[in-house]
């Protein structure tokens, strides 16, 4: 678990840590706006592209070797990114980094399913949820700290170098501690290459216009979303007719806990990750905070998320989906309070962001546990990968939607950053509110099923 969570932390940290380093990278390498966007979003594209095929491969051939291979490539790509002498070199290194992260991450949730019985999974999934929440929230702080220590010119390189020693230690300990699957237990069924191609095409066609929303002007880019939907429909048809083990077991979505949990995750990540995108822009470009100060300003969210994730993992089996509902309500309350105080400066948001972070900790890890609770171990990697793919798509959708509103309002208000942020914040809240509706629906349906079961039991007893 230690090795798996450290690897998961590194790969998810690289989603957000680059945000505060973008001005330094641009000044040092002379990146264009398009190249800068690809440094940030190219990682997300290749990350999302590899999640499901890598999860499926780990399920079939054994997760240990896939995990180690992905971690080795991620470590090498991190070193390459830190050494980058040019924009093209850095973009390519980030693409490889993202692909390797997509290989590593589904093995983490798959290993939890493999190593723990269902009643025991609450705590390890709580730790995984804390890792996801903290890595995303603490990224700007760690990035700002490294830039403060090593200077603007070299600090951004250490954002990538720091992965190298950690990655090497994790590889050694992973080889020692993570159990390998005996050869006789490995399956040699088809890995569904047609399904891999169809799903990969649909994911990349969906993500490209979202992550390039600010760079590709005009409405034509949204035709790629239509093409993605058509290819996804073809993927669903193919998976239903595939005679052997499919890439994605679509029957999982008929299990309410998995289907609604995946929707909640997608919607929550659309709101959750966009907070740091717009808030760090406000702090650095609008309020002229240093990279370190911007990172410190979002630390209360990370602290709240860490504390609540540890608690949520312990009590999720007792309280179930209502715990997620409580978390979503706290996030909405914290963000609404942030809107009220942000005009007084970034430090005034400390308490509201702490409340939102506490709520986030009660959403991510409990939702992960509940969503994967009824998934068979032999499908754990691919099921977890589908869940994470939804989270990556949610992230891209959220940043595109919130970012579009943010920059539109920035132009409308003549470059006044605070009202632009406040308006965009309510788009974030809207995503979380829709996630809350989905969670409430699951709670109400669960109570209905319980009531129906009790009535049937009473009827049987009377007949008896």
Coordinates of C-alpha atoms in Angstrom, one line a residue:
X1 CA 0.0 0.0 0.0
X2 CA 2.8 2.4 0.8
X3 CA 4.5 1.9 -2.6
X4 CA 1.2 2.0 -4.4
X5 CA 0.1 5.2 -2.7
X6 CA 3.4 7.0 -3.2
X7 CA 3.3 6.2 -6.9
X8 CA -0.3 7.3 -7.1
X9 CA 0.6 10.5 -5.3
X10 CA 3.4 11.3 -7.7
X11 CA 1.4 10.8 -10.9
X12 CA -1.6 12.8 -9.6
X13 CA 0.6 15.5 -8.2
X14 CA 1.9 16.2 -11.7
X15 CA -1.6 17.2 -12.8
X16 CA -1.6 20.3 -10.6
X17 CA 2.0 21.1 -9.6
X18 CA 2.8 22.6 -13.0
X19 CA 0.1 25.3 -12.7
X20 CA 2.3 27.7 -10.5
X21 CA 5.4 27.0 -12.6
X22 CA 3.9 28.0 -16.0
X23 CA 5.2 31.6 -15.9
X24 CA 8.7 30.4 -15.1
X25 CA 8.7 27.7 -17.8
X26 CA 7.4 30.3 -20.3
X27 CA 10.2 32.8 -19.4
X28 CA 13.0 30.2 -19.5
X29 CA 12.1 28.2 -22.7
X30 CA 10.1 30.9 -24.6
X31 CA 7.0 28.7 -25.0
X32 CA 4.1 29.9 -27.1
X33 CA 0.6 29.9 -25.7
X34 CA -0.2 26.7 -27.5
X35 CA 2.9 25.0 -26.3
X36 CA 2.2 26.1 -22.7
X37 CA -1.3 24.7 -23.0
X38 CA 0.2 21.3 -24.1
X39 CA 2.6 21.2 -21.2
X40 CA -0.5 21.4 -19.0
X41 CA -3.1 19.6 -20.9
X42 CA -1.1 17.0 -22.9
X43 CA -0.4 15.2 -19.7
X44 CA -4.2 14.9 -19.1
X45 CA -4.9 13.6 -22.6
X46 CA -2.4 10.8 -22.6
X47 CA -3.2 10.0 -18.9
X48 CA -6.9 9.5 -19.8
X49 CA -6.0 7.6 -23.0
X50 CA -4.1 4.8 -21.3
X51 CA -6.2 4.2 -18.1
X52 CA -8.6 1.6 -19.4
X53 CA -6.3 -0.5 -21.6
X54 CA -3.7 -0.5 -18.8
X55 CA -6.3 -1.5 -16.2
X56 CA -7.5 -4.3 -18.5
X57 CA -4.0 -5.6 -19.1
X58 CA -3.2 -5.6 -15.4
X59 CA -6.3 -7.6 -14.7
X60 CA -5.4 -10.2 -17.3
X61 CA -1.6 -10.5 -17.0
X62 CA -0.8 -9.4 -13.4
X63 CA -0.7 -5.9 -11.9
X64 CA 2.8 -6.0 -10.3
X65 CA 4.9 -6.0 -13.5
X66 CA 2.6 -3.5 -15.2
X67 CA 2.8 -1.2 -12.2
X68 CA 6.7 -1.4 -12.1
X69 CA 7.0 -0.8 -15.9
X70 CA 4.7 2.2 -15.8
X71 CA 6.5 3.7 -12.8
X72 CA 9.9 3.2 -14.5
X73 CA 8.8 5.1 -17.7
X74 CA 7.2 7.8 -15.5
X75 CA 10.5 8.3 -13.6
X76 CA 12.5 8.5 -16.9
X77 CA 10.1 10.9 -18.4
X78 CA 10.3 13.1 -15.3
X79 CA 14.0 13.3 -15.7
X80 CA 13.6 14.1 -19.4
X81 CA 11.2 16.9 -18.6
X82 CA 13.5 18.4 -16.0
X83 CA 16.4 18.3 -18.6
X84 CA 14.3 19.8 -21.4
X85 CA 16.3 22.3 -23.5
X86 CA 13.4 23.3 -25.7
X87 CA 9.6 23.5 -25.8
X88 CA 9.2 20.5 -28.0
X89 CA 11.3 18.3 -25.8
X90 CA 9.3 19.3 -22.7
X91 CA 5.9 18.7 -24.4
X92 CA 7.0 15.2 -25.6
X93 CA 8.3 14.4 -22.1
X94 CA 4.9 15.5 -20.6
X95 CA 3.0 13.3 -23.1
X96 CA 5.1 10.3 -22.1
X97 CA 4.7 11.2 -18.4
X98 CA 0.9 11.3 -18.8
X99 CA 0.9 7.9 -20.6
X100 CA 3.0 6.3 -17.9
X101 CA 0.7 7.8 -15.2
X102 CA -2.3 6.2 -17.0
X103 CA -0.5 2.8 -16.8
X104 CA 0.3 3.1 -13.1
X105 CA -3.0 4.4 -11.6
X106 CA -5.5 1.7 -12.4
X107 CA -3.1 -0.9 -10.8
X108 CA -3.3 1.0 -7.5
X109 CA -7.1 0.6 -7.1
X110 CA -6.8 -3.0 -8.6
X111 CA -4.2 -3.9 -5.9
X112 CA -6.5 -2.7 -3.1
X113 CA -9.3 -4.9 -4.5
X114 CA -6.8 -7.8 -4.8
X115 CA -5.2 -7.5 -1.3
X116 CA -8.2 -6.7 0.9
X117 CA -11.5 -8.4 1.4
X118 CA -14.6 -6.2 0.8
X119 CA -15.2 -5.3 4.6
X120 CA -11.6 -4.2 4.9
X121 CA -11.4 -1.9 1.8
X122 CA -12.8 1.2 3.5
X123 CA -9.5 2.2 5.1
X124 CA -7.2 1.6 2.1
X125 CA -9.7 3.3 -0.2
X126 CA -9.8 6.1 2.4
X127 CA -6.0 6.4 2.1
X128 CA -6.3 6.4 -1.7
X129 CA -9.0 9.1 -1.6
X130 CA -6.7 11.2 0.7
X131 CA -3.9 10.7 -1.7
X132 CA -6.0 11.9 -4.6
X133 CA -7.3 14.9 -2.8
X134 CA -4.0 16.0 -1.2
X135 CA -1.9 15.5 -4.4
X136 CA -4.2 17.7 -6.3
X137 CA -4.5 20.4 -3.6
X138 CA -0.9 20.4 -2.4
X139 CA 0.5 20.6 -5.9
X140 CA 0.5 24.4 -6.1
X141 CA 2.1 24.7 -2.6
X142 CA 4.9 22.2 -3.4
X143 CA 5.5 23.8 -6.8
X144 CA 5.7 27.3 -5.3
X145 CA 8.1 26.0 -2.5
X146 CA 10.5 24.5 -5.1
X147 CA 10.5 27.7 -7.2
X148 CA 11.2 29.7 -4.0
X149 CA 14.1 27.5 -3.0
X150 CA 15.8 27.0 -6.4
X151 CA 14.7 30.2 -8.1
X152 CA 12.5 30.8 -11.1
X153 CA 15.0 29.6 -13.7
X154 CA 15.8 26.2 -12.1
X155 CA 12.8 25.8 -9.7
X156 CA 10.4 24.6 -12.4
X157 CA 13.0 21.8 -13.4
X158 CA 13.0 20.5 -9.8
X159 CA 9.2 20.1 -10.1
X160 CA 10.1 17.2 -12.4
X161 CA 13.4 16.1 -10.8
X162 CA 11.8 15.5 -7.5
X163 CA 10.0 12.5 -9.0
X164 CA 13.3 10.7 -9.9
X165 CA 14.6 9.6 -6.5
X166 CA 11.1 8.8 -5.2
X167 CA 10.4 6.8 -8.3
X168 CA 13.6 4.8 -8.0
X169 CA 13.0 3.9 -4.4
X170 CA 9.3 3.0 -5.2
X171 CA 10.5 0.7 -8.0
X172 CA 12.9 -1.2 -5.7
X173 CA 10.4 -1.5 -2.9
X174 CA 7.6 -2.4 -5.4
X175 CA 9.7 -5.3 -6.7
X176 CA 10.3 -6.4 -3.1
X177 CA 6.9 -5.9 -1.5
X178 CA 4.1 -6.1 -4.2
X179 CA 3.0 -9.8 -4.7
X180 CA 3.2 -11.1 -8.3
X181 CA 0.4 -13.2 -9.7
X182 CA 1.4 -16.9 -10.2
X183 CA 1.7 -17.8 -13.9
X184 CA -1.1 -20.4 -13.6
X185 CA -3.5 -17.6 -12.5
X186 CA -2.8 -15.3 -15.4
X187 CA -5.4 -15.3 -18.2
X188 CA -4.5 -15.3 -21.8
X189 CA -7.8 -14.2 -23.3
X190 CA -7.9 -11.6 -26.0
X191 CA -7.2 -8.1 -24.7
X192 CA -9.8 -6.8 -27.1
X193 CA -7.6 -4.6 -29.5
X194 CA -10.6 -3.3 -31.4
X195 CA -12.2 -2.1 -28.2
X196 CA -8.9 -0.5 -27.2
X197 CA -8.8 1.5 -30.5
X198 CA -12.4 2.5 -30.4
X199 CA -12.3 3.7 -26.7
X200 CA -8.9 5.4 -27.3
X201 CA -10.2 7.3 -30.3
X202 CA -13.4 8.4 -28.5
X203 CA -11.5 9.6 -25.4
X204 CA -8.9 11.6 -27.3
X205 CA -11.5 13.2 -29.6
X206 CA -13.5 14.2 -26.6
X207 CA -10.5 15.6 -24.6
X208 CA -8.8 17.5 -27.4
X209 CA -11.4 20.3 -28.0
X210 CA -11.8 20.6 -24.2
X211 CA -8.2 21.0 -23.3
X212 CA -7.6 23.2 -26.4
X213 CA -10.7 25.3 -25.9
X214 CA -8.8 28.5 -25.5
X215 CA -6.4 27.8 -28.3
X216 CA -8.7 26.5 -31.1
X217 CA -11.1 29.3 -32.0
X218 CA -14.4 28.9 -33.7
X219 CA -17.2 26.3 -33.3
X220 CA -15.7 23.7 -35.7
X221 CA -13.7 22.1 -32.9
X222 CA -16.9 20.8 -31.2
X223 CA -17.5 18.5 -34.2
X224 CA -14.8 16.3 -32.6
X225 CA -17.2 15.9 -29.6
X226 CA -19.9 14.6 -32.0
X227 CA -17.4 12.3 -33.6
X228 CA -16.3 11.1 -30.1
X229 CA -20.0 10.3 -29.3
X230 CA -20.4 8.4 -32.5
X231 CA -17.3 6.3 -31.9
X232 CA -18.3 5.7 -28.3
X233 CA -21.6 4.4 -29.5
X234 CA -19.7 2.0 -31.8
X235 CA -17.6 1.0 -28.9
X236 CA -20.7 0.1 -26.8
X237 CA -22.1 -2.0 -29.6
X238 CA -18.8 -3.8 -30.1
X239 CA -18.4 -4.5 -26.4
X240 CA -21.9 -6.0 -26.2
X241 CA -21.2 -8.3 -29.1
X242 CA -17.6 -9.2 -28.2
X243 CA -17.7 -13.0 -27.5
X244 CA -14.8 -13.2 -25.1
X245 CA -13.9 -11.0 -22.1
X246 CA -14.5 -7.4 -23.2
X247 CA -12.3 -4.4 -22.5
X248 CA -15.0 -2.9 -20.3
X249 CA -17.7 -5.0 -18.7
X250 CA -20.8 -2.9 -19.4
X251 CA -22.8 -5.0 -17.0
X252 CA -21.0 -3.1 -14.2
X253 CA -23.1 0.0 -15.0
X254 CA -26.3 -2.0 -14.3
X255 CA -25.0 -2.1 -10.6
X256 CA -26.4 1.1 -9.2
X257 CA -23.5 1.7 -6.8
X258 CA -21.0 1.6 -9.7
X259 CA -23.1 3.5 -12.3
X260 CA -24.1 6.4 -10.0
X261 CA -20.7 6.5 -8.3
X262 CA -19.0 7.0 -11.6
X263 CA -21.4 9.8 -12.5
X264 CA -20.8 11.5 -9.1
X265 CA -17.0 11.2 -9.6
X266 CA -17.1 12.7 -13.1
X267 CA -19.3 15.7 -11.9
X268 CA -17.3 16.3 -8.7
X269 CA -14.0 16.3 -10.4
X270 CA -15.4 18.8 -13.0
X271 CA -15.9 21.2 -10.1
X272 CA -13.2 20.2 -7.7
X273 CA -10.1 20.5 -9.9
X274 CA -11.3 23.7 -11.7
X275 CA -11.1 25.5 -8.3
X276 CA -7.3 25.4 -8.3
X277 CA -7.0 26.4 -12.0
X278 CA -8.9 29.7 -11.6
X279 CA -7.9 30.5 -8.0
X280 CA -4.1 30.2 -8.6
X281 CA -4.6 32.5 -11.7
X282 CA -6.4 35.0 -9.6
X283 CA -3.8 34.9 -6.9
X284 CA -0.7 35.1 -9.1
X285 CA -1.9 37.2 -12.1
X286 CA -4.7 39.2 -10.4
X287 CA -3.5 39.7 -6.8
X288 CA 0.3 39.4 -7.6
X289 CA 1.0 36.7 -5.1
X290 CA 4.3 34.8 -5.5
X291 CA 4.2 31.1 -6.5
X292 CA 4.8 30.1 -2.8
X293 CA 2.1 32.5 -1.5
X294 CA -0.4 31.2 -4.0
X295 CA 0.4 27.6 -2.9
X296 CA 0.1 28.5 0.8
X297 CA -3.4 30.1 0.1
X298 CA -4.8 26.8 -1.1
X299 CA -3.2 24.7 1.7
X300 CA -6.3 24.8 4.0
X301 CA -8.2 22.9 1.4
X302 CA -5.5 20.2 1.3
X303 CA -5.4 20.0 5.1
X304 CA -9.1 19.6 5.4
X305 CA -9.2 17.0 2.6
X306 CA -6.5 15.0 4.3
X307 CA -8.2 14.9 7.7
X308 CA -11.6 14.1 6.4
X309 CA -10.4 11.4 3.9
X310 CA -8.8 9.5 6.8
X311 CA -12.1 9.7 8.8
X312 CA -14.2 8.9 5.7
X313 CA -12.3 5.8 5.0
X314 CA -13.0 4.4 8.5
X315 CA -16.7 5.2 8.7
X316 CA -17.9 4.7 5.0
X317 CA -19.1 1.2 5.6
X318 CA -21.2 2.4 8.5
X319 CA -22.8 5.4 6.8
X320 CA -22.7 4.6 3.1
X321 CA -23.7 7.2 0.5
X322 CA -25.2 9.7 3.0
X323 CA -21.6 10.4 4.0
X324 CA -20.9 11.5 0.4
X325 CA -24.1 13.7 0.5
X326 CA -22.8 15.4 3.7
X327 CA -19.4 16.0 2.0
X328 CA -21.0 17.6 -1.1
X329 CA -23.1 19.9 1.1
X330 CA -19.9 21.0 2.9
X331 CA -18.1 21.7 -0.4
X332 CA -21.0 23.8 -1.7
X333 CA -21.2 25.7 1.6
X334 CA -17.4 26.3 1.6
X335 CA -17.3 27.5 -2.0
X336 CA -20.3 29.8 -1.4
X337 CA -18.5 31.3 1.6
X338 CA -15.4 31.7 -0.5
X339 CA -17.4 33.8 -3.0
X340 CA -18.4 36.1 -0.1
X341 CA -14.9 36.8 1.3
X342 CA -12.6 36.6 -1.7
X343 CA -12.8 40.3 -2.4
X344 CA -10.8 40.8 0.9
X345 CA -7.9 38.8 -0.5
X346 CA -6.7 35.2 -0.8
X347 CA -5.9 34.8 2.9
X348 CA -9.5 35.6 3.8
X349 CA -10.6 32.4 2.0
X350 CA -8.7 30.1 4.5
X351 CA -11.6 29.1 6.6
X352 CA -14.1 28.6 3.7
X353 CA -11.5 26.5 1.8
X354 CA -10.9 24.4 4.9
X355 CA -14.6 23.7 5.1
X356 CA -14.7 22.8 1.4
X357 CA -11.6 20.6 1.9
X358 CA -13.3 18.8 4.8
X359 CA -16.3 18.1 2.5
X360 CA -14.0 17.0 -0.4
X361 CA -12.4 14.4 1.9
X362 CA -15.8 13.0 2.6
X363 CA -16.6 12.8 -1.1
X364 CA -13.6 11.3 -2.9
X365 CA -12.5 8.3 -0.8
X366 CA -16.0 7.2 0.4
X367 CA -17.3 7.5 -3.2
X368 CA -14.4 5.4 -4.5
X369 CA -15.0 2.7 -1.9
X370 CA -18.8 2.6 -2.5
X371 CA -18.4 2.6 -6.3
X372 CA -16.0 -0.3 -6.4
X373 CA -17.5 -2.3 -3.5
X374 CA -19.4 -4.7 -5.7
X375 CA -16.8 -5.1 -8.5
X376 CA -15.3 -8.6 -8.9
X377 CA -11.6 -8.7 -8.1
X378 CA -10.8 -10.0 -11.6
X379 CA -12.3 -6.8 -13.1
X380 CA -10.9 -4.4 -10.4
X381 CA -8.2 -2.8 -12.6
X382 CA -10.4 -2.0 -15.6
X383 CA -13.4 -0.9 -13.4
X384 CA -11.1 1.4 -11.4
X385 CA -9.6 2.7 -14.7
X386 CA -13.1 3.5 -16.1
X387 CA -13.8 5.4 -12.9
X388 CA -10.6 7.4 -13.3
X389 CA -11.2 8.0 -17.0
X390 CA -14.5 9.6 -16.0
X391 CA -12.6 11.7 -13.5
X392 CA -10.1 12.9 -16.1
X393 CA -12.9 13.7 -18.5
X394 CA -14.7 15.6 -15.7
X395 CA -11.5 17.5 -15.0
X396 CA -11.1 18.5 -18.7
X397 CA -14.8 19.5 -19.0
X398 CA -14.7 21.5 -15.7
X399 CA -11.5 23.4 -16.6
X400 CA -12.8 24.1 -20.1
X401 CA -16.3 25.3 -18.9
X402 CA -15.0 27.2 -15.8
X403 CA -12.1 28.7 -17.7
X404 CA -14.3 29.9 -20.6
X405 CA -16.6 31.7 -18.1
X406 CA -13.6 33.1 -16.2
X407 CA -11.8 34.6 -19.2
X408 CA -15.1 35.9 -20.7
X409 CA -15.9 37.7 -17.5
X410 CA -12.3 38.9 -17.2
X411 CA -12.7 40.7 -20.6
X412 CA -16.2 41.9 -19.6
X413 CA -14.9 43.5 -16.4
X414 CA -11.9 45.1 -18.1
X415 CA -9.3 42.9 -16.5
X416 CA -10.8 42.9 -13.0
X417 CA -9.8 39.4 -11.7
X418 CA -12.0 39.2 -8.6
X419 CA -15.5 39.4 -10.2
X420 CA -14.3 37.1 -13.0
X421 CA -13.3 34.5 -10.4
X422 CA -16.5 34.9 -8.4
X423 CA -18.7 34.3 -11.5
X424 CA -16.7 31.3 -12.6
X425 CA -16.8 29.9 -9.0
X426 CA -20.6 29.5 -9.4
X427 CA -20.0 27.3 -12.5
X428 CA -17.9 25.1 -10.2
X429 CA -20.7 25.1 -7.6
X430 CA -23.2 24.0 -10.3
X431 CA -21.1 20.9 -11.1
X432 CA -21.0 20.0 -7.4
X433 CA -24.8 20.6 -7.0
X434 CA -25.5 18.2 -9.9
X435 CA -23.3 15.6 -8.2
X436 CA -25.3 16.2 -5.0
X437 CA -28.5 15.5 -6.8
X438 CA -27.1 12.2 -8.1
X439 CA -25.9 11.2 -4.6
X440 CA -29.3 12.0 -3.1
X441 CA -31.0 9.9 -5.8
X442 CA -28.8 6.9 -4.8
X443 CA -29.7 7.4 -1.1
X444 CA -33.5 7.7 -1.9
X445 CA -33.4 4.6 -4.2
X446 CA -31.5 2.7 -1.5
X447 CA -34.1 3.5 1.1
X448 CA -36.8 2.5 -1.3
X449 CA -35.2 -0.8 -1.9
X450 CA -34.8 -1.4 1.9
X451 CA -38.4 -0.5 2.5
X452 CA -39.6 -2.8 -0.3
X453 CA -37.4 -5.6 1.1
X454 CA -38.9 -5.2 4.5
X455 CA -42.4 -5.3 3.1
X456 CA -41.7 -8.4 1.1
X457 CA -40.2 -10.1 4.3
X458 CA -43.4 -9.2 6.3
X459 CA -45.6 -10.6 3.5
X460 CA -43.6 -13.9 3.5
X461 CA -43.7 -14.1 7.3
X462 CA -47.5 -13.6 7.2
X463 CA -48.0 -16.3 4.6
X464 CA -45.7 -18.6 6.6

